[in-house]
Coordinates of C-alpha atoms in Angstrom, one line a residue:
X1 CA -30.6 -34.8 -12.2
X2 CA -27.3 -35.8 -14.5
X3 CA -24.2 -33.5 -13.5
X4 CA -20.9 -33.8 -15.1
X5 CA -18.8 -34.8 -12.4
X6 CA -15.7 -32.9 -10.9
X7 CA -13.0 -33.6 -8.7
X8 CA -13.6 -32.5 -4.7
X9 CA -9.9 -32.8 -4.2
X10 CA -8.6 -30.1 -6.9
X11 CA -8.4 -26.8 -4.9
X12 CA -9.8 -23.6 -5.8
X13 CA -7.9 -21.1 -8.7
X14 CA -7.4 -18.3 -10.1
X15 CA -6.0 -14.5 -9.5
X16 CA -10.0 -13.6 -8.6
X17 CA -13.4 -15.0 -8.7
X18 CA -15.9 -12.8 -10.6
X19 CA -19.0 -11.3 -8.4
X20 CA -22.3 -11.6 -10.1
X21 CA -24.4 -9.8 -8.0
X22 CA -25.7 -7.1 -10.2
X23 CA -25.9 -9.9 -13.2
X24 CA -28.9 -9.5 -15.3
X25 CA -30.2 -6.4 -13.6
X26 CA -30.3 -3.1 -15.1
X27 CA -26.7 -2.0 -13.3
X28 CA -25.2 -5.2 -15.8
X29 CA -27.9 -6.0 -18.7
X30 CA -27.8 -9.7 -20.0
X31 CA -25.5 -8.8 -23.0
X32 CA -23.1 -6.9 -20.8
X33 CA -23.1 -9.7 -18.6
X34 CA -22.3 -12.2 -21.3
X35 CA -19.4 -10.1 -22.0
X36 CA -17.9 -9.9 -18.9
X37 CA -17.8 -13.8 -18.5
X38 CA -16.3 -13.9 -21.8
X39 CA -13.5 -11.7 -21.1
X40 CA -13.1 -13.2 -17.7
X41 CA -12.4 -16.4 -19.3
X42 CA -10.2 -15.3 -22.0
X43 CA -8.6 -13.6 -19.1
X44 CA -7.2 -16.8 -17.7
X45 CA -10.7 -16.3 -14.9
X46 CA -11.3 -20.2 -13.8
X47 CA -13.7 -19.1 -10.5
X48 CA -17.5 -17.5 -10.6
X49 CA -19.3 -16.4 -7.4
X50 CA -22.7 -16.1 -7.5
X51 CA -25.8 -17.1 -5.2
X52 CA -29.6 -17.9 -5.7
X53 CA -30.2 -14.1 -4.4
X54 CA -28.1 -12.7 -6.9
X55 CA -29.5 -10.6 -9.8
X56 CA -32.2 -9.0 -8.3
X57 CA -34.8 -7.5 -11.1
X58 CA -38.5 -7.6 -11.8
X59 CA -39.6 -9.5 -9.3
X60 CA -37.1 -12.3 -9.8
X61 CA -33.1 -13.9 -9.1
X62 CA -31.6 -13.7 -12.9
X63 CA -27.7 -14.2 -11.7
X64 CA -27.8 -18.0 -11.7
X65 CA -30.3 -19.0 -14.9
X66 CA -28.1 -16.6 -16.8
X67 CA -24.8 -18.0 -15.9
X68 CA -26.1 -21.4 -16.5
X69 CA -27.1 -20.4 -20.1
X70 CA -23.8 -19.2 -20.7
X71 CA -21.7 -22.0 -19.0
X72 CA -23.8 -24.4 -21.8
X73 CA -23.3 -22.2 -24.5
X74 CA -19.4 -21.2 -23.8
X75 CA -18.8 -25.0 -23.2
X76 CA -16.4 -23.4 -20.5
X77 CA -16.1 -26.8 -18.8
X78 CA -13.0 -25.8 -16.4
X79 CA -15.2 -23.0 -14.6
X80 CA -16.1 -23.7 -11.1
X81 CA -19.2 -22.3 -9.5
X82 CA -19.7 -20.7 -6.0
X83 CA -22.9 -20.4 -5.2
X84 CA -24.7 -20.4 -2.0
X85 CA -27.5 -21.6 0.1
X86 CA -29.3 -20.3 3.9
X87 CA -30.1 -16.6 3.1
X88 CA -33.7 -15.0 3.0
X89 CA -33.6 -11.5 1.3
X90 CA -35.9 -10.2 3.8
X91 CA -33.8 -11.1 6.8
X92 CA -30.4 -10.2 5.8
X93 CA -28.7 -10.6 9.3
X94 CA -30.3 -14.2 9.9
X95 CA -29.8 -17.5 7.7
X96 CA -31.9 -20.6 7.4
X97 CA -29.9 -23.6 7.5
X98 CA -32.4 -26.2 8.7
X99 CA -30.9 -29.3 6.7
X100 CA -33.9 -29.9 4.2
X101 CA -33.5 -25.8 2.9
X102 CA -29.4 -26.3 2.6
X103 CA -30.5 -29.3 0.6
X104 CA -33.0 -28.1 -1.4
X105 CA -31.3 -24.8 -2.3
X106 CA -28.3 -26.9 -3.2
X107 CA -29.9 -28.8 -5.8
X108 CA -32.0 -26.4 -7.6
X109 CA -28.8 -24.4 -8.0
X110 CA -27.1 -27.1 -9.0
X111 CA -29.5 -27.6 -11.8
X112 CA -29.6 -24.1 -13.1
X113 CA -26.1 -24.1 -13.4
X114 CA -25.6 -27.2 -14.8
X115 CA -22.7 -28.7 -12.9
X116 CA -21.8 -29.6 -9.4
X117 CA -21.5 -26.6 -7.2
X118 CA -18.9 -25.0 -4.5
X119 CA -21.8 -24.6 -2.1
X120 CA -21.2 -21.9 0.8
X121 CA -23.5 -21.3 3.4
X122 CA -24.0 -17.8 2.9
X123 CA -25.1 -16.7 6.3
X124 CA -24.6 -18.8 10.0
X125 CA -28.2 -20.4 11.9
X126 CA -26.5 -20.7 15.8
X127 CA -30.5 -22.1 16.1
X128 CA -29.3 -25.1 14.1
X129 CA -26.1 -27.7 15.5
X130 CA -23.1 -27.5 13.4
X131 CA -23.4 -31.2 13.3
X132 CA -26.9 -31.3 11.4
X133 CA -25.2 -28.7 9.0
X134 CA -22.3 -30.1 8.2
X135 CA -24.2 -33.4 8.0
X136 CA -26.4 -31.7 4.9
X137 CA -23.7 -30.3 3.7
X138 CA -21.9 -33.7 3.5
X139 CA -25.0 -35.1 1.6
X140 CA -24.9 -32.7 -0.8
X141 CA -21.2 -33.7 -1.9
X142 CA -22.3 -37.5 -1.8
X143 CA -25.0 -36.7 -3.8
X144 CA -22.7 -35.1 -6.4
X145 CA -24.6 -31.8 -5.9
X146 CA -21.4 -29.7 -4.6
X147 CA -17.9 -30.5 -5.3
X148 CA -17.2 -28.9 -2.1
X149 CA -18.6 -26.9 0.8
X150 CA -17.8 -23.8 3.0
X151 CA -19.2 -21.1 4.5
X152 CA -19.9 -17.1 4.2
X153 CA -20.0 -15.0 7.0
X154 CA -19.4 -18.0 9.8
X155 CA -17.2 -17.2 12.3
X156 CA -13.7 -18.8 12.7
X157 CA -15.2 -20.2 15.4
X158 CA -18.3 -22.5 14.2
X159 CA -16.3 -23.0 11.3
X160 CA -13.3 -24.3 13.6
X161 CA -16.7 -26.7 14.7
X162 CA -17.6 -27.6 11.7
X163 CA -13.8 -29.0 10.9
X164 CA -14.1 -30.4 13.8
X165 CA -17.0 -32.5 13.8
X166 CA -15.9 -33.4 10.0
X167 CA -12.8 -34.3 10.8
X168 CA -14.3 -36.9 13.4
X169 CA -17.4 -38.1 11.4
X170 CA -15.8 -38.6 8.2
X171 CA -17.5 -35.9 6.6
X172 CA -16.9 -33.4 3.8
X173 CA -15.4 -31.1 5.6
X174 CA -15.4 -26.7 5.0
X175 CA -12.8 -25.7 2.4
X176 CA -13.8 -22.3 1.7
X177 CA -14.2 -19.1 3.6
X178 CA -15.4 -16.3 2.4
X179 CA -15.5 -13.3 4.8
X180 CA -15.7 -9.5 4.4
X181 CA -12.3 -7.9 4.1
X182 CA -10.6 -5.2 2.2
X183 CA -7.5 -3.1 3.0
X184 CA -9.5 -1.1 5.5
X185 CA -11.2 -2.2 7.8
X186 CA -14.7 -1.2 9.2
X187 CA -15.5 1.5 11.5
X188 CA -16.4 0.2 15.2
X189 CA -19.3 -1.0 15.3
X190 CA -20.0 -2.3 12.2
X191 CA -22.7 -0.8 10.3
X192 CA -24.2 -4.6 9.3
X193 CA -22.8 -6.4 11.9
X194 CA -24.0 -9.7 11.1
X195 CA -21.4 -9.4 8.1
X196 CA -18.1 -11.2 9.7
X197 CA -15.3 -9.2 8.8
X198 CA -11.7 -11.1 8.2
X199 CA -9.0 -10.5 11.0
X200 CA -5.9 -11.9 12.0
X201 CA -7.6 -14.3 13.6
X202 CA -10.0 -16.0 11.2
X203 CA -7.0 -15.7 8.8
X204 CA -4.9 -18.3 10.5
X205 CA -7.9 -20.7 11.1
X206 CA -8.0 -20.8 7.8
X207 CA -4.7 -21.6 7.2
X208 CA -4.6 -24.1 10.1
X209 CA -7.9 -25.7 8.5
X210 CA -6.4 -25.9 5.1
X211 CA -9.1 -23.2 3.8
X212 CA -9.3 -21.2 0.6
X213 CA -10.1 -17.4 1.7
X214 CA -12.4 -16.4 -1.0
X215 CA -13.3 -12.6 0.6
X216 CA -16.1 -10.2 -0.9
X217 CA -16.3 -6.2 -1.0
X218 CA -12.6 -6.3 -1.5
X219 CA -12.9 -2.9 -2.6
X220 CA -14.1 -1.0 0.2
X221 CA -17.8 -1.3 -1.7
X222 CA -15.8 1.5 -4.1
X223 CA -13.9 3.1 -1.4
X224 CA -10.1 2.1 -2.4
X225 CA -10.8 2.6 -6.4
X226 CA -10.3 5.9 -8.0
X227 CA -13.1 6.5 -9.1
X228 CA -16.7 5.5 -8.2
X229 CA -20.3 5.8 -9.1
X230 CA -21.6 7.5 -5.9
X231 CA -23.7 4.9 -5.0
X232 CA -22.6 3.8 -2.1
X233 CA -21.3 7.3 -0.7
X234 CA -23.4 6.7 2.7
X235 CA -22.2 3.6 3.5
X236 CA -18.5 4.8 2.8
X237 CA -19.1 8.0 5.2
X238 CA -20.6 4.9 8.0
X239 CA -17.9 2.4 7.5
X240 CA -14.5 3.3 6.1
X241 CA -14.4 7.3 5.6
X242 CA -12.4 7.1 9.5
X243 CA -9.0 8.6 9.6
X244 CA -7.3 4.9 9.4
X245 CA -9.8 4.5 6.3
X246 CA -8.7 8.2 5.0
X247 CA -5.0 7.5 5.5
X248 CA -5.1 3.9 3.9
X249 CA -6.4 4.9 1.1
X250 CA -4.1 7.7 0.7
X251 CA -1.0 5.7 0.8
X252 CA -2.7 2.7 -1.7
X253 CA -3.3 5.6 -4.2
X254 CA 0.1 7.6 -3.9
X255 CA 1.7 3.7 -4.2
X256 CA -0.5 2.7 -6.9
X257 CA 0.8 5.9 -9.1
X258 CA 4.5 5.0 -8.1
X259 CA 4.1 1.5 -9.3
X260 CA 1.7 2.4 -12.1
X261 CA -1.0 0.2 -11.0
X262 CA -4.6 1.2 -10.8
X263 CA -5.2 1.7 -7.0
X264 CA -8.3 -1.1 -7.2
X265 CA -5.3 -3.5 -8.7
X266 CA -3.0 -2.7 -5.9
X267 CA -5.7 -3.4 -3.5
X268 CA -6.5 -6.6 -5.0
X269 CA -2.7 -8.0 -5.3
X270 CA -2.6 -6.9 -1.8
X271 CA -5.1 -9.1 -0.5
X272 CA -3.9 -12.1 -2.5
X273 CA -0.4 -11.7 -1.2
X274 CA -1.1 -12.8 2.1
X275 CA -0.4 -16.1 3.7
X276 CA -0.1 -19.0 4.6
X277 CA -3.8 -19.4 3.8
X278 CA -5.0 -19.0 0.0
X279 CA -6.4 -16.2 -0.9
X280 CA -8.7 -15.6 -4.1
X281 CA -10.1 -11.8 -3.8
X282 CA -14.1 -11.6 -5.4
X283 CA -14.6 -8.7 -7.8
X284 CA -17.3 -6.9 -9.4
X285 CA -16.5 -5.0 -12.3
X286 CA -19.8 -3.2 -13.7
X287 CA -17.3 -3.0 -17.6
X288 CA -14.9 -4.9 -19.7
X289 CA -11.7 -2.7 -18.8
X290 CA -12.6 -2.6 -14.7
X291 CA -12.7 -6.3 -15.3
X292 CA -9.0 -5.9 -17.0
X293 CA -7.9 -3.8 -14.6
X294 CA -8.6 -5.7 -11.9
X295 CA -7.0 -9.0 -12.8
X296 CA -4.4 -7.5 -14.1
X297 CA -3.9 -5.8 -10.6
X298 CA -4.7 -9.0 -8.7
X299 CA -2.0 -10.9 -10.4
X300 CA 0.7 -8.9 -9.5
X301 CA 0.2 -10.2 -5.3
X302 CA 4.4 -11.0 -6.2
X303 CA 5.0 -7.1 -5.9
X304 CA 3.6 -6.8 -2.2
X305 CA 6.8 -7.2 0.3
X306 CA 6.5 -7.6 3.6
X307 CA 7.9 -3.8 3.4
X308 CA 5.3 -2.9 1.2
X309 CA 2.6 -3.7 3.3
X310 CA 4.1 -2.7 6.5
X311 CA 4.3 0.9 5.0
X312 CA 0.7 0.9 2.9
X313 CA -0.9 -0.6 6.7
X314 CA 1.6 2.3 8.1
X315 CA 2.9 -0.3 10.6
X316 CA 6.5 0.7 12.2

């Protein structure tokens, strides 16, 4: 295999990194799809996210193959790739990270996409040592299969392990976290507890680690926008329809409409304006003017003062 090659050292960029999850599947048809990555590039959009589990339809995984496709036939050579490696469908709360699957997965992903990878490790194995991980995960940077590596769902603390051990071996070390985390938070206990949720303290590992924080169901799964399909109306009534859920998302709309923002965008720019560590929120617009709206919302992170979020947390 013959990938163009990349540089590890350039960090990740962008206002958002477009979710592919429903790619290719009747929810986003292949055309629709196409679209959406063509007005996510014309938007200034630099970062996909997408795994080998992604696009779930007849049978088959049609997120990455059709990504690919269009990364050939867009010649959109400054897009970077997340994609990721350890999950089995069938056992959502448990990944496989024994080193020959992380490598394997890496490379066939790789190949569909055409171009080195940003390789997370979608789910943690505690079965497997950090130190055989991260030493796969090395391997596939050497071997020009991933630009970079991180993790998805791993707890601050085996990821504060993984640093560690890099930073002593010499290894390619995690640069990318990408947790659960929206403006509200989940009820207690979590309804899918094996997701790790962002909190103050995985935050600051992060930063202290020199991490991008590349967080998914930034919108509440729907919850936060103002308007949604339904869909997920059970697991909104499980995990955020609590009174701190209920009163967060009555402040973000009644500030949205005062800044004339969409409440999804205010959402969005909220995430991304914290720090120190870098934050790059993960979106899944289903159409071309969700997709609008919500970089256009996520770029506007300069409009969130500490004031601002004091009073949309409702912190004295």
């Amino acid at each position: 295999m013959t990938l163009p090659s990349t540089s590890a050292a350039t960090p990740l960029a962008g206002v958002a990194a477009l979710g592919t999850f429903e790619f290719g599947t009747p929810a986003i048809p292949d055309d629709r799809a196409r679209l959406l990555l063509d007005d996510f590039q014309e938007l200034g959009g630099r970062l996909i996210d997408t795994a080998p589990t992604y696009g779930p339809a007849d049978g088959a995984f049609r997120a990455e193959p059709l990504i690919g496709a269009w990364l050939r036939a867009a010649g959109a050579t400054g897009m970077r790739v997340i994609t990721k490696a350890g999950l089995d469908p069938a056992r959502p709360h448990q990944g496989d990270l024994r080193p020959e699957r992380i490598l394997a997965s890496a490379r066939r992903s790789a190949e569909r996409l055409g171009r080195p990878v940003v390789l997370l490790l979608h789910r943690d194995d505690p079965a497997v040592p950090v130190a055989e991980i991260a030493d796969a995960a090395d391997r596939t940077v050497r071997e020009g299969v991933a630009e970079q590596v991180g993790a998805s769902n791993w707890t601050a603390a085996r990821l504060t392990a993984w640093a560690g051990y890099a930073a002593a071996a010499r290894k390619a070390a995690p640069t990318v976290t990408a947790p659960l985390w929206s403006f509200i938070p989940r009820a207690d206990p979590p309804e899918e507890p094996w997701l790790v949720e962002a909190d103050p303290g995985h935050l600051a590992m992060a930063a202290r680690h020199g991490m991008t924080v590349v967080p998914y169901r930034t919108l509440a799964a729907g919850y936060l926008a103002a308007r949604h399909s339904g869909r997920h109306t059970h697991h909104h009534a499980r995990t955020y329809d609590t009174a701190l859920g209920r009163g967060r998302r009555d402040r973000l709309h009644q500030t949205a409409a005062a800044l004339q923002m969409t409440p999804h965008g205010l959402a969005l720019a909220y995430l991304r304006a914290h720090r120190p560590a870098p934050v790059i929120p993960v979106i899944g617009p289903r159409t071309r003017p969700q997709l609008a709206e919500s970089m256009a919302g996520a770029a506007q992170a300069g409009r969130i003062t500490p004031a601002l979020a004091a009073y949309l947390e409702s912190r004295p």
